[in-house]
Short mmCIF file of C-alpha atoms in Angstrom, two decimals:
data_model
loop_
_atom_site.label_atom_id
_atom_site.label_comp_id
_atom_site.label_asym_id
_atom_site.label_seq_id
_atom_site.Cartn_x
_atom_site.Cartn_y
_atom_site.Cartn_z
CA MET A 80 0.00 0.00 0.00
CA TRP A 81 2.80 2.37 0.85
CA THR A 82 4.72 4.57 -1.53
CA ARG A 83 7.80 6.46 -0.40
CA SER A 84 6.04 9.82 -0.77
CA LEU A 85 2.97 8.60 1.13
CA ARG A 86 5.17 7.36 3.98
CA ILE A 87 6.83 10.79 4.22
CA TRP A 88 3.47 12.56 4.00
CA VAL A 89 2.10 10.39 6.83
CA VAL A 90 5.11 11.13 9.05
CA VAL A 91 4.77 14.89 8.48
CA CYS A 92 1.02 14.78 9.09
CA SER A 93 1.52 12.65 12.20
CA ILE A 94 3.88 15.23 13.67
CA VAL A 95 1.43 18.06 12.97
CA PHE A 96 -1.63 16.10 14.14
CA THR A 97 0.06 14.90 17.33
CA ILE A 98 1.03 18.45 18.28
CA GLY A 99 -2.33 19.89 17.21
CA THR A 100 -4.31 17.28 19.13
CA ALA A 101 -2.23 17.86 22.26
CA LEU A 102 -2.71 21.63 21.98
CA HIS A 103 -6.44 21.32 21.42
CA GLY A 104 -7.06 18.79 24.18
CA PHE A 105 -4.71 20.07 26.86
CA VAL A 106 -4.19 23.79 26.22
CA VAL A 107 -7.13 25.27 24.31
CA ILE A 108 -9.94 23.30 25.93
CA ASP A 109 -9.95 24.04 29.65
CA GLU A 110 -12.68 24.38 32.28
CA GLN A 111 -13.40 27.97 31.27
CA VAL A 112 -13.89 27.07 27.60
CA LEU A 113 -16.00 24.04 28.56
CA ALA A 114 -18.15 26.09 30.92
CA ARG A 115 -18.76 28.59 28.11
CA THR A 116 -19.46 25.73 25.69
CA MET A 117 -22.13 24.34 28.01
CA GLU A 118 -23.60 27.80 28.53
CA LEU A 119 -23.84 28.32 24.76
CA ALA A 120 -25.42 24.88 24.36
CA GLY A 121 -27.93 25.53 27.13
CA ALA A 122 -26.62 22.66 29.26
CA SER A 123 -26.12 22.80 32.99
CA ALA A 124 -23.65 19.94 33.50
CA ASP A 125 -20.40 20.10 35.46
CA PRO A 126 -17.59 20.76 32.95
CA SER A 127 -14.89 19.08 35.09
CA GLY A 128 -16.19 15.55 34.46
CA PHE A 129 -16.53 16.23 30.76
CA LEU A 130 -13.04 17.72 30.67
CA THR A 131 -11.56 14.51 32.06
CA GLY A 132 -13.30 12.40 29.42
CA PHE A 133 -12.37 14.85 26.69
CA ARG A 134 -8.73 14.70 27.73
CA VAL A 135 -8.71 10.90 27.88
CA VAL A 136 -9.98 10.79 24.29
CA GLY A 137 -7.43 13.46 23.38
CA ALA A 138 -4.60 11.42 24.92
CA VAL A 139 -5.67 8.35 22.95
CA PHE A 140 -5.57 10.37 19.73
CA VAL A 141 -2.18 11.88 20.63
CA VAL A 142 -0.71 8.38 21.02
CA ALA A 143 -2.55 7.05 17.97
CA ASN A 144 -1.36 9.95 15.81
CA ALA A 145 2.19 9.42 17.05
CA LEU A 146 2.06 5.85 15.66
CA GLY A 147 2.20 7.41 12.22
CA LEU A 148 5.81 8.37 12.95
CA LEU A 149 6.64 4.70 12.32
CA ALA A 150 5.46 4.95 8.71
CA LEU A 151 8.95 5.10 7.23
CA ARG A 152 9.70 1.55 8.36
CA ALA A 153 6.44 -0.20 9.24
CA GLY A 154 4.54 -2.69 7.12
CA ASN A 155 1.09 -2.49 5.60
CA TRP A 156 -0.57 -3.07 9.00
CA LEU A 157 0.35 0.52 9.93
CA PHE A 158 -1.26 1.85 6.76
CA TRP A 159 -4.62 0.55 7.98
CA VAL A 160 -4.04 1.83 11.53
CA VAL A 161 -3.17 5.31 10.23
CA LEU A 162 -6.22 5.26 7.97
CA ALA A 163 -8.52 4.31 10.86
CA VAL A 164 -7.00 6.84 13.28
CA ASN A 165 -7.29 9.66 10.79
CA ALA A 166 -10.85 8.71 9.86
CA GLY A 167 -11.67 9.00 13.57
CA GLN A 168 -9.79 12.29 13.80
CA ALA A 169 -11.61 13.68 10.76
CA ALA A 170 -14.93 12.76 12.36
CA GLY A 171 -14.06 15.22 15.13
CA VAL A 172 -15.52 18.10 13.13
CA GLY A 173 -18.95 16.49 13.37
CA MET A 174 -18.49 14.99 16.84
CA VAL A 175 -17.32 18.13 18.64
CA PRO A 176 -20.25 20.47 19.24
CA PHE A 177 -20.14 23.76 17.35
CA GLU A 178 -20.47 25.57 20.67
CA MET A 179 -17.01 24.34 21.65
CA PHE A 180 -15.49 26.00 18.59
CA GLN A 181 -17.46 29.16 19.35
CA ALA A 182 -16.29 29.18 22.99
CA ALA A 183 -12.66 28.57 21.98
CA SER A 184 -12.90 31.35 19.43
CA GLU A 185 -14.39 33.75 22.00
CA THR A 186 -11.64 32.90 24.49
CA TYR A 187 -8.57 32.74 22.22
CA GLY A 188 -9.66 34.21 18.89
CA TRP A 189 -9.10 32.26 15.67
CA VAL A 190 -6.03 30.65 17.25
CA GLY A 191 -8.39 28.75 19.56
CA VAL A 192 -9.91 26.79 16.69
CA LEU A 193 -6.75 26.44 14.61
CA PRO A 194 -5.46 23.19 16.19
CA SER A 195 -8.78 21.44 15.65
CA VAL A 196 -9.22 22.77 12.11
CA VAL A 197 -5.70 21.66 11.16
CA THR A 198 -5.93 18.23 12.79
CA ASP A 199 -9.48 17.34 11.80
CA GLY A 200 -9.40 18.96 8.36
CA GLY A 201 -5.91 17.65 7.66
CA ALA A 202 -6.94 14.18 8.75
CA LEU A 203 -9.84 14.28 6.28
CA ILE A 204 -7.45 15.19 3.47
CA LEU A 205 -5.03 12.44 4.49
CA VAL A 206 -7.87 9.89 4.60
CA LEU A 207 -8.91 10.87 1.06
CA VAL A 208 -5.31 10.55 -0.17
CA MET A 209 -4.96 7.14 1.48
CA LEU A 210 -8.28 5.92 0.07
CA GLY A 211 -7.08 7.07 -3.34
CA ARG A 212 -4.01 4.91 -2.85
CA VAL A 213 -6.19 1.92 -1.91
CA LEU A 214 -8.22 2.39 -5.10
CA ALA A 215 -5.05 2.66 -7.18
CA VAL A 216 -3.68 -0.58 -5.72
CA VAL A 217 -6.99 -2.40 -6.27
CA ARG A 218 -7.13 -1.24 -9.90
CA GLN A 219 -3.49 -2.17 -10.44
CA ARG A 220 -4.02 -5.66 -9.04
CA ARG A 221 -7.15 -6.21 -11.12
CA SER A 222 -5.32 -5.08 -14.23
CA ALA A 223 -2.28 -7.22 -13.44
CA ARG A 224 -4.45 -10.33 -13.16
CA GLY A 225 -5.90 -9.63 -16.60
CA THR A 226 -9.45 -9.25 -15.32
CA VAL A 227 -10.03 -6.02 -17.16
CA LEU A 228 -10.30 -5.95 -20.95
CA SER A 229 -9.43 -2.90 -23.02
CA GLY A 230 -13.14 -1.99 -23.19
CA GLY A 231 -13.24 -1.79 -19.40
CA GLN A 232 -15.56 -4.79 -19.08
CA PRO A 233 -14.63 -7.62 -16.71
CA ASP A 234 -13.16 -10.70 -18.38
CA ARG A 235 -15.29 -13.83 -18.03
#
């Protein structure tokens, strides 16, 4: 699955996503931002319990993103791990309530949403690139086995 350029791209993205996830989970999102998030959302829950859970998830993604640093030497198993981790990271845009971005923006300005935009948006781009690679490999293997005729119809 890997190409040399994809391995390098994954390592660079992993560095950026690891740092961005750590910044978002442990610097940007604090009790003040969470309290404002809950206020904006009309919720009256205690932000400290949510903050602990949020940081546990953040720590898991920091470690998972850091696995991508092994891409220069690891086998195909890591390709699938990186793809899954980044698909989960990209889902963050839809999973994190909009009010959290609004609260972070109110507290820190545009810099407050930058780590999440870079990590989640970048992860989406990386997932699309990796899925493109999967499709290229599948097409190449089908073609190599002679299952595709020049007219594009499967050989029977």
